[in-house]
mmCIF file of C-alpha atoms in Angstrom:
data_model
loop_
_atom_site.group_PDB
_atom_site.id
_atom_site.type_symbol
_atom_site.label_atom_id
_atom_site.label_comp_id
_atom_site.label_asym_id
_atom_site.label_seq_id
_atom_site.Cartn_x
_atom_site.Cartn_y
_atom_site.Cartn_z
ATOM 1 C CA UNK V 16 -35.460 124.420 106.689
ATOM 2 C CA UNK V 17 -37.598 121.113 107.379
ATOM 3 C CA UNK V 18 -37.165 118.078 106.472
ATOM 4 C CA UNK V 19 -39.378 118.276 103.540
ATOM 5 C CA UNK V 20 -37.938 121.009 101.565
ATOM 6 C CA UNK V 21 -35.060 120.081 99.174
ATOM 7 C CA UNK V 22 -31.632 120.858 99.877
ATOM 8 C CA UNK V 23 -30.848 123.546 97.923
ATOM 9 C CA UNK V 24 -27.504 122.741 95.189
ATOM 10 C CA UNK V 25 -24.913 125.273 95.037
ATOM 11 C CA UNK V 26 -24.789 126.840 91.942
ATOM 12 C CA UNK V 27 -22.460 125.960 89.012
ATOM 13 C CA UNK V 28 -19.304 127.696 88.650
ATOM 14 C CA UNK V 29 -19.806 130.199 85.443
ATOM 15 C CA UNK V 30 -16.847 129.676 82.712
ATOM 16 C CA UNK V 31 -14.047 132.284 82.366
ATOM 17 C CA UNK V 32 -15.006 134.450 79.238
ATOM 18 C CA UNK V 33 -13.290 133.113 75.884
ATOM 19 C CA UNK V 34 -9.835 134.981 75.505
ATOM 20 C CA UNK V 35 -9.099 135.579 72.332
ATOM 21 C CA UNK V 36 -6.408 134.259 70.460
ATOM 22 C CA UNK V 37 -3.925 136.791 69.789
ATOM 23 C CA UNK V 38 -2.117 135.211 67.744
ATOM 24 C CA UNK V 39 -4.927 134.130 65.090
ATOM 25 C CA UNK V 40 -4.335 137.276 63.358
ATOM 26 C CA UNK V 41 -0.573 136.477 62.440
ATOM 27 C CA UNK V 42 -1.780 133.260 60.490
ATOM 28 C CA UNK V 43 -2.989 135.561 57.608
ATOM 29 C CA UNK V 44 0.538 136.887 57.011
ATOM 30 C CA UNK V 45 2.375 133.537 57.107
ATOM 31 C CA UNK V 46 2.725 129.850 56.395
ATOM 32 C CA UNK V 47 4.626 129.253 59.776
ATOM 33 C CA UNK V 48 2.954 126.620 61.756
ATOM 34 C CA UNK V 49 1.816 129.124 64.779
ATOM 35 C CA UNK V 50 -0.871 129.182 67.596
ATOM 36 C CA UNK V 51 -1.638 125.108 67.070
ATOM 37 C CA UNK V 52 -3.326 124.646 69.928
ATOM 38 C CA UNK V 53 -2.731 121.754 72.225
ATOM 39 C CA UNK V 54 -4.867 118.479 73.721
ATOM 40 C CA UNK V 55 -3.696 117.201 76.254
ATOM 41 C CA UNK V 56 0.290 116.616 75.754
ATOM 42 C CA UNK V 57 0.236 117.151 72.005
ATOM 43 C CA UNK V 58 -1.831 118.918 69.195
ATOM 44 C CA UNK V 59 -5.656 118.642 68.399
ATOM 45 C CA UNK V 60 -6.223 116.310 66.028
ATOM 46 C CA UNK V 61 -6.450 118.587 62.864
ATOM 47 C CA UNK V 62 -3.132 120.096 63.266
ATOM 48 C CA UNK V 63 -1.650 116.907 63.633
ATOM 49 C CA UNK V 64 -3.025 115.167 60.547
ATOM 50 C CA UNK V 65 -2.015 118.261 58.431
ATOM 51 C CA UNK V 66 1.186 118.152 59.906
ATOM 52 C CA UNK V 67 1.245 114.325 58.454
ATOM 53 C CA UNK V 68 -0.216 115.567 55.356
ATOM 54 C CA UNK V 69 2.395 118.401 54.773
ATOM 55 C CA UNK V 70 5.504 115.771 55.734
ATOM 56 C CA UNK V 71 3.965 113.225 53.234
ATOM 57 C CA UNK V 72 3.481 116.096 50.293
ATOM 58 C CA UNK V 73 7.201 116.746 50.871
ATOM 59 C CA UNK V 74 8.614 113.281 51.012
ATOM 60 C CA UNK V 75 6.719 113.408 47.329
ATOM 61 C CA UNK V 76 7.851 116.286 46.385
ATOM 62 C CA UNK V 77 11.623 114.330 46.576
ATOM 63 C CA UNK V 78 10.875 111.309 45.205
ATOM 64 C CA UNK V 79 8.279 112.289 42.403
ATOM 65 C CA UNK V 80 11.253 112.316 39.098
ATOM 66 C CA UNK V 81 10.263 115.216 37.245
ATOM 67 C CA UNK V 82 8.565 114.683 33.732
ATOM 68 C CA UNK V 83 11.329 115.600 31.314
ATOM 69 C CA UNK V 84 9.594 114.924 28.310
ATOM 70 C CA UNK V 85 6.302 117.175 29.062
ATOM 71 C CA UNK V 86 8.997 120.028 29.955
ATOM 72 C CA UNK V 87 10.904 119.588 26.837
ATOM 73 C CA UNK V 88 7.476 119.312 25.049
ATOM 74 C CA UNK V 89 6.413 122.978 26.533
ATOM 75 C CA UNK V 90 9.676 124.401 25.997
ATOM 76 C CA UNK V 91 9.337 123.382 22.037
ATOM 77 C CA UNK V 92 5.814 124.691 21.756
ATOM 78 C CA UNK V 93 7.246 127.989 22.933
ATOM 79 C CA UNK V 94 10.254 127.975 19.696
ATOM 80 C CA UNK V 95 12.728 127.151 22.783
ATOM 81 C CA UNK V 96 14.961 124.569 21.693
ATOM 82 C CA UNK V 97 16.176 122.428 24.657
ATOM 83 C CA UNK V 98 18.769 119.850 25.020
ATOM 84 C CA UNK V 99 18.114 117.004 27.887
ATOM 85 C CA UNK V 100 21.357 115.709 29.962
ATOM 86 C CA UNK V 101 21.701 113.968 33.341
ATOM 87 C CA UNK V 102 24.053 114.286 36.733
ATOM 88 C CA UNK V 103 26.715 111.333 37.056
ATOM 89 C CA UNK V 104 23.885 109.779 39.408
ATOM 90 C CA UNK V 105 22.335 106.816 37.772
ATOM 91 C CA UNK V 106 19.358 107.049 40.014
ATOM 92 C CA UNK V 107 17.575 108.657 42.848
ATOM 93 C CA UNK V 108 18.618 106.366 45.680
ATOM 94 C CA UNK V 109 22.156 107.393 43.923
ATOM 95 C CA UNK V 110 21.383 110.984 44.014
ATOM 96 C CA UNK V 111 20.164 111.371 46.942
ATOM 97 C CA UNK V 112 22.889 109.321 48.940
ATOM 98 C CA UNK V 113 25.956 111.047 46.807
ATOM 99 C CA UNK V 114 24.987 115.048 46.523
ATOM 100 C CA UNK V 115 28.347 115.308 44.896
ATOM 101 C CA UNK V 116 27.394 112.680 41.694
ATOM 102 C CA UNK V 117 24.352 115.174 41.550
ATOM 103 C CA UNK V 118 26.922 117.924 40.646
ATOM 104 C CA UNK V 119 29.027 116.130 37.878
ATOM 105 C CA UNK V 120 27.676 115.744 34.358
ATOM 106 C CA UNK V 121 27.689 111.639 32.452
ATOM 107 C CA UNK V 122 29.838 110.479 30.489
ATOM 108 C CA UNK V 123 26.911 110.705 27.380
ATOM 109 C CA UNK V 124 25.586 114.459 28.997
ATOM 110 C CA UNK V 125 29.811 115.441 28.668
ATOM 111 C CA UNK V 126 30.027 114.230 25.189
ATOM 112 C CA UNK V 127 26.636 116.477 24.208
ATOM 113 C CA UNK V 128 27.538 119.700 25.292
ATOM 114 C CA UNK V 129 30.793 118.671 23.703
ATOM 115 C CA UNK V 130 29.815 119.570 20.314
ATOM 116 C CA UNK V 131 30.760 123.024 18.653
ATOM 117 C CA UNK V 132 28.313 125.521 19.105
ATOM 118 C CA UNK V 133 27.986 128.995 19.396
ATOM 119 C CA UNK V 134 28.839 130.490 22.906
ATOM 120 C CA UNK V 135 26.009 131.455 24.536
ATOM 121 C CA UNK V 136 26.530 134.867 26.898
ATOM 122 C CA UNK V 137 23.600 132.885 29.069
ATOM 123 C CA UNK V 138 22.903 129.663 29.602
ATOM 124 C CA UNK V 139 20.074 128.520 30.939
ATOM 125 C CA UNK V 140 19.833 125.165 33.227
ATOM 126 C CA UNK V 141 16.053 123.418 34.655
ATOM 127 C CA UNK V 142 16.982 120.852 36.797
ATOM 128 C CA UNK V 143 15.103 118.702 38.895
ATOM 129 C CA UNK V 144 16.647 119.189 42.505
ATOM 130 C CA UNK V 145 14.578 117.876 45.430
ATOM 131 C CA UNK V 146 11.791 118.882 44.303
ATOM 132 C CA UNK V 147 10.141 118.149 40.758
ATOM 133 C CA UNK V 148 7.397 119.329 41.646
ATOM 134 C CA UNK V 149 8.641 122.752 42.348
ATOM 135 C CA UNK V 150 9.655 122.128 38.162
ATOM 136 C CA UNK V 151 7.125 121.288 36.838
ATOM 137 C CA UNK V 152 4.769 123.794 38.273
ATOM 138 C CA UNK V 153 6.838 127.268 37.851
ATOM 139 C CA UNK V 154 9.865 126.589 35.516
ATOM 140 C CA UNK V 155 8.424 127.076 32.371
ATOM 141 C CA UNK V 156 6.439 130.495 33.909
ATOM 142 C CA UNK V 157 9.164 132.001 35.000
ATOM 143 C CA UNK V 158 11.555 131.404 31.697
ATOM 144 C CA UNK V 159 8.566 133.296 29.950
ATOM 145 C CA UNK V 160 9.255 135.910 32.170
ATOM 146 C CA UNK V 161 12.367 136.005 31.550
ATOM 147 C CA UNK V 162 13.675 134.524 28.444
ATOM 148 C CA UNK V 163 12.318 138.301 26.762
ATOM 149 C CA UNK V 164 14.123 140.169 29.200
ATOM 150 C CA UNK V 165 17.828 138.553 27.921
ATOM 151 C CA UNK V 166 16.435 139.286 24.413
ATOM 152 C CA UNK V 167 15.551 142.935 24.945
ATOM 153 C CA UNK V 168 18.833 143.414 26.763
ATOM 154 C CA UNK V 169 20.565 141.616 24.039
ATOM 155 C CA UNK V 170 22.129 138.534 25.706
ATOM 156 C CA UNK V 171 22.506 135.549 23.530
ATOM 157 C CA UNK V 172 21.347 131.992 24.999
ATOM 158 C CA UNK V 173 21.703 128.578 23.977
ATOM 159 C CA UNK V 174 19.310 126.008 24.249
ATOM 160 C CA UNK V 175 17.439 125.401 27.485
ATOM 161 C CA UNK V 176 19.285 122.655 29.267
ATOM 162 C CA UNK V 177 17.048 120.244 31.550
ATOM 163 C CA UNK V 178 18.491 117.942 33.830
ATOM 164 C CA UNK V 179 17.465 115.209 35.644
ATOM 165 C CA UNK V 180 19.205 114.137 39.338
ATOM 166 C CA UNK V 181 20.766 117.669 39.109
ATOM 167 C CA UNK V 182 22.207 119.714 41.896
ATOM 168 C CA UNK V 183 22.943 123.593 41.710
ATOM 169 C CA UNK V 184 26.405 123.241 40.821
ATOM 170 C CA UNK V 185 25.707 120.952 37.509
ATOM 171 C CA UNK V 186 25.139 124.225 35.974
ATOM 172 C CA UNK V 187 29.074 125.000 36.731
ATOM 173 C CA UNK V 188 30.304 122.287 34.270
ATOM 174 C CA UNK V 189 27.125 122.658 31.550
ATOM 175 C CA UNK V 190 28.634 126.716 31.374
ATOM 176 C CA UNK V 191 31.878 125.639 31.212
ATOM 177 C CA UNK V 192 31.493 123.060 28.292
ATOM 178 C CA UNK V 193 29.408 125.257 26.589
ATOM 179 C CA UNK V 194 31.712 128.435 27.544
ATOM 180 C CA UNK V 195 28.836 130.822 28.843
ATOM 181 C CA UNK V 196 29.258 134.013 30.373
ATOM 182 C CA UNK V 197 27.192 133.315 32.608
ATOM 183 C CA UNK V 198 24.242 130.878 34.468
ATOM 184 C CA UNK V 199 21.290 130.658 35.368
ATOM 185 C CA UNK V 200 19.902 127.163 37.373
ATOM 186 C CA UNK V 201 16.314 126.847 37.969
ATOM 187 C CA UNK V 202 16.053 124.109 39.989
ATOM 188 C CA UNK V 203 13.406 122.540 42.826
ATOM 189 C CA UNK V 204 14.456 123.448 46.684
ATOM 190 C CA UNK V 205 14.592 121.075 49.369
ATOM 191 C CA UNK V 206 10.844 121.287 50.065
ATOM 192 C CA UNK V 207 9.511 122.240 53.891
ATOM 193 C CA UNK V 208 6.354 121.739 55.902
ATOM 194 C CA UNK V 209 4.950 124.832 54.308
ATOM 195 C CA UNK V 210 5.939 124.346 50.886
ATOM 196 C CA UNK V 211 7.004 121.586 48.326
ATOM 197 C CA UNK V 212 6.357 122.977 45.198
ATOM 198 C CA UNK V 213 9.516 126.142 45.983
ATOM 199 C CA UNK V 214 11.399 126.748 43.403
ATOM 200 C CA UNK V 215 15.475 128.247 43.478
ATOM 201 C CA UNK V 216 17.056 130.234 40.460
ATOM 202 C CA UNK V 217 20.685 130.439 41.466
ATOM 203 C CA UNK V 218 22.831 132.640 39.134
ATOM 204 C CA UNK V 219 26.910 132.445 38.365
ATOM 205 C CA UNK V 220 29.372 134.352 36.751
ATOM 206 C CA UNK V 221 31.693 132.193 34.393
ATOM 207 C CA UNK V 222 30.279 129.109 35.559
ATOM 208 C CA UNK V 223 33.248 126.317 35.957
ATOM 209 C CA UNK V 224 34.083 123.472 38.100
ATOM 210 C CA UNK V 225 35.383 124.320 41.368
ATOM 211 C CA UNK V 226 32.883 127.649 41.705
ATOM 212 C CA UNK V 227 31.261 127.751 45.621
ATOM 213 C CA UNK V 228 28.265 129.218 47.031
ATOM 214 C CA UNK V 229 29.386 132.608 47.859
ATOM 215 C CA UNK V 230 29.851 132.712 43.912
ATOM 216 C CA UNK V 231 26.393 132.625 43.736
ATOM 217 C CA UNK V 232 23.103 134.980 43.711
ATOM 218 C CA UNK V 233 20.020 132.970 44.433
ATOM 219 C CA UNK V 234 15.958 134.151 44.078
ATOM 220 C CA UNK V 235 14.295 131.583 45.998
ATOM 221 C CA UNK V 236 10.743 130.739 47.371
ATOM 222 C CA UNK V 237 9.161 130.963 43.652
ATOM 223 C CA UNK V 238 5.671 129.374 43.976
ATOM 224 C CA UNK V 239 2.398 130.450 44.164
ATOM 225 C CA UNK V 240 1.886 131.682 47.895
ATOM 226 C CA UNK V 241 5.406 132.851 47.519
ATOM 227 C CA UNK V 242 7.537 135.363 45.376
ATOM 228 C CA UNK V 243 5.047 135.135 41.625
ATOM 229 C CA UNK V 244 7.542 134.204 38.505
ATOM 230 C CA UNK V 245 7.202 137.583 36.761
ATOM 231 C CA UNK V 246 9.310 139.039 39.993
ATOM 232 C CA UNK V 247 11.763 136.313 40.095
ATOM 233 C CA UNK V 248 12.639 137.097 36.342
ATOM 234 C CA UNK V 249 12.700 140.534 37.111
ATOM 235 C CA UNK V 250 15.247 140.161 39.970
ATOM 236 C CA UNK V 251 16.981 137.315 37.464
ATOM 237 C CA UNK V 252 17.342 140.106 35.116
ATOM 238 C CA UNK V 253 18.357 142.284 37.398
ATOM 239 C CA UNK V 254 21.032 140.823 38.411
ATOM 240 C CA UNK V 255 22.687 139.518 34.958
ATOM 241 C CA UNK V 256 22.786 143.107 34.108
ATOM 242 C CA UNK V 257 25.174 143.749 37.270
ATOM 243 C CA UNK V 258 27.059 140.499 36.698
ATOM 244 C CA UNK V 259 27.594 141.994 32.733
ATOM 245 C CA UNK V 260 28.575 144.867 34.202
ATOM 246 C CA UNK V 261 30.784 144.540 37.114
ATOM 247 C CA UNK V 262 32.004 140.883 35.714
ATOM 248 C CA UNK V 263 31.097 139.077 39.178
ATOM 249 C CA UNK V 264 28.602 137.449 40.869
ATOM 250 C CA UNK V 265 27.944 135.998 44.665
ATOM 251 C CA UNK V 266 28.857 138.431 47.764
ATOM 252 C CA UNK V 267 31.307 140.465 45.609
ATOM 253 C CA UNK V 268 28.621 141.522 42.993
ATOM 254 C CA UNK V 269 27.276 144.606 44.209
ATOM 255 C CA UNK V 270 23.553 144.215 43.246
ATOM 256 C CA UNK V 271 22.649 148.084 44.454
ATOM 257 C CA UNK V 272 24.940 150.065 42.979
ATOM 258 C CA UNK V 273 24.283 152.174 39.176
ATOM 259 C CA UNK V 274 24.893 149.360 36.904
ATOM 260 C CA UNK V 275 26.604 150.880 33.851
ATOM 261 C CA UNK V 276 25.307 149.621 30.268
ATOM 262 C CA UNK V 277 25.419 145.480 30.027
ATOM 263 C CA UNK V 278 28.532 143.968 28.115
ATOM 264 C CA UNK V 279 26.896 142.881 25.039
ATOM 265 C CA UNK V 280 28.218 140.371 22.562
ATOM 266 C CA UNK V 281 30.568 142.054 20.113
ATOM 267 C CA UNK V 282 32.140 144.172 22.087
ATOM 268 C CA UNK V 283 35.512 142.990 22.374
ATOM 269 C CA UNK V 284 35.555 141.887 26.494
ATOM 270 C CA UNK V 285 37.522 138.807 26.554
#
């Protein structure tokens, strides 16, 4: 080589070949935050601001009261009549600091369920949870679901009850002052990363003060993206007609076995 020739450079190293992600594929069947990524020490920059965007959209979802006169308003178009009460909480802050106030009725709410009425076998209870969202975007859908389903199977309900700073077990004195066989609490679930608008049906057997989870059946994740309202009626309904049956609910109401006929009104059960 003289001096004159050019020093030859060595040649650049070629790049691995792209792996690819195996786990891309698993993002179709799930709303899990999976195969992220990473820059540097932490995530690339658009799975961190949806990250932010999903912890905003549930800090919302909490503090967002639900709109209690536009629910009441569809319930009447659809001939339901509804009656509004609220928790002993006298405000969010309130309900959200004391989980037990959530679960009491007020003083005024007490004195309005008070008043003689007929006994409903089913009472049904929309209240706002953590999540109003959840509420106002699937409540009404799935009572049209399954508000026919208690008709064809002959189960007598009372007025819709919608509550505002409500916790699941507010529908445990509502049935008792009203002296329902049984109830049915659609209310908004504490909303995740991957979902604010979820709502929870939870569903008791002779609803009273005192009742505990395990007393309980709950259909949960009801959203679009999750289980559709037609199903969650279905399994609602599904479920009352054990409970009739078997006179039960929570882990001793066996949901699989033959249910026999429902107890209907009339026929002389105490």
């Amino acid at each position: 080589m003289t001096e004159s020739e050019p020093v030859p450079l060595p040649s650049p190293a070629q790049p691995d070949p792209v792996q690819p992600d195996r786990w891309a594929h698993l993002r179709r069947h799930t709303d899990a935050r999976i195969a992220l990524g990473h820059a540097g020490s932490g995530l690339p920059t658009a799975a961190h601001l949806a990250f932010q965007a999903a912890h905003a959209q549930a800090r919302d979802a909490v503090h967002t009261p639900l709109d209690a006169a536009a629910l009441l308003a569809a319930l009447a178009e659809r001939g339901w009549p509804a009656v509004p009460v609220t928790s002993a909480a006298p405000d969010r802050a309130a309900y959200l600091k004391r989980p037990d106030l959530g679960r009491q009725l007020s003083e005024e709410s007490q004195r309005r369920l008070s008043e003689p009425v007929r006994a409903p076998d089913v009472v049904l209870v929309v209240g706002d949870g953590l999540s109003g969202t959840a509420v106002q975007a699937n409540a009404v859908a799935v009572l049209e679901a399954l508000i026919p389903k208690l008709q064809a199977a002959g189960l007598r309900f009372g007025p819709v009850v919608v509550a505002e700073q409500a916790r699941v077990a507010l529908g445990d004195p509502v049935g008792a002052l009203l002296q329902a066989r049984a109830s049915v609490v659609l209310i908004g679930e504490r909303p995740g990363l991957s979902a604010a608008d979820s709502l929870g049906l939870y569903l008791t057997w002779e609803p009273r003060p005192g009742r505990v989870d395990s007393e309980r059946n709950c259909i949960s994740n009801v959203r679009v993206g999750g289980l559709p309202a037609a199903a969650a009626a279905a399994q609602a309904a599904a479920l009352l007609t054990a409970m009739f049956a078997q006179r039960r609910s929570g882990i001793l109401l066996d949901s699989a076995a033959p249910a026999p006929p429902p107890v209907l009104p009339g026929d002389g059960v105490p």
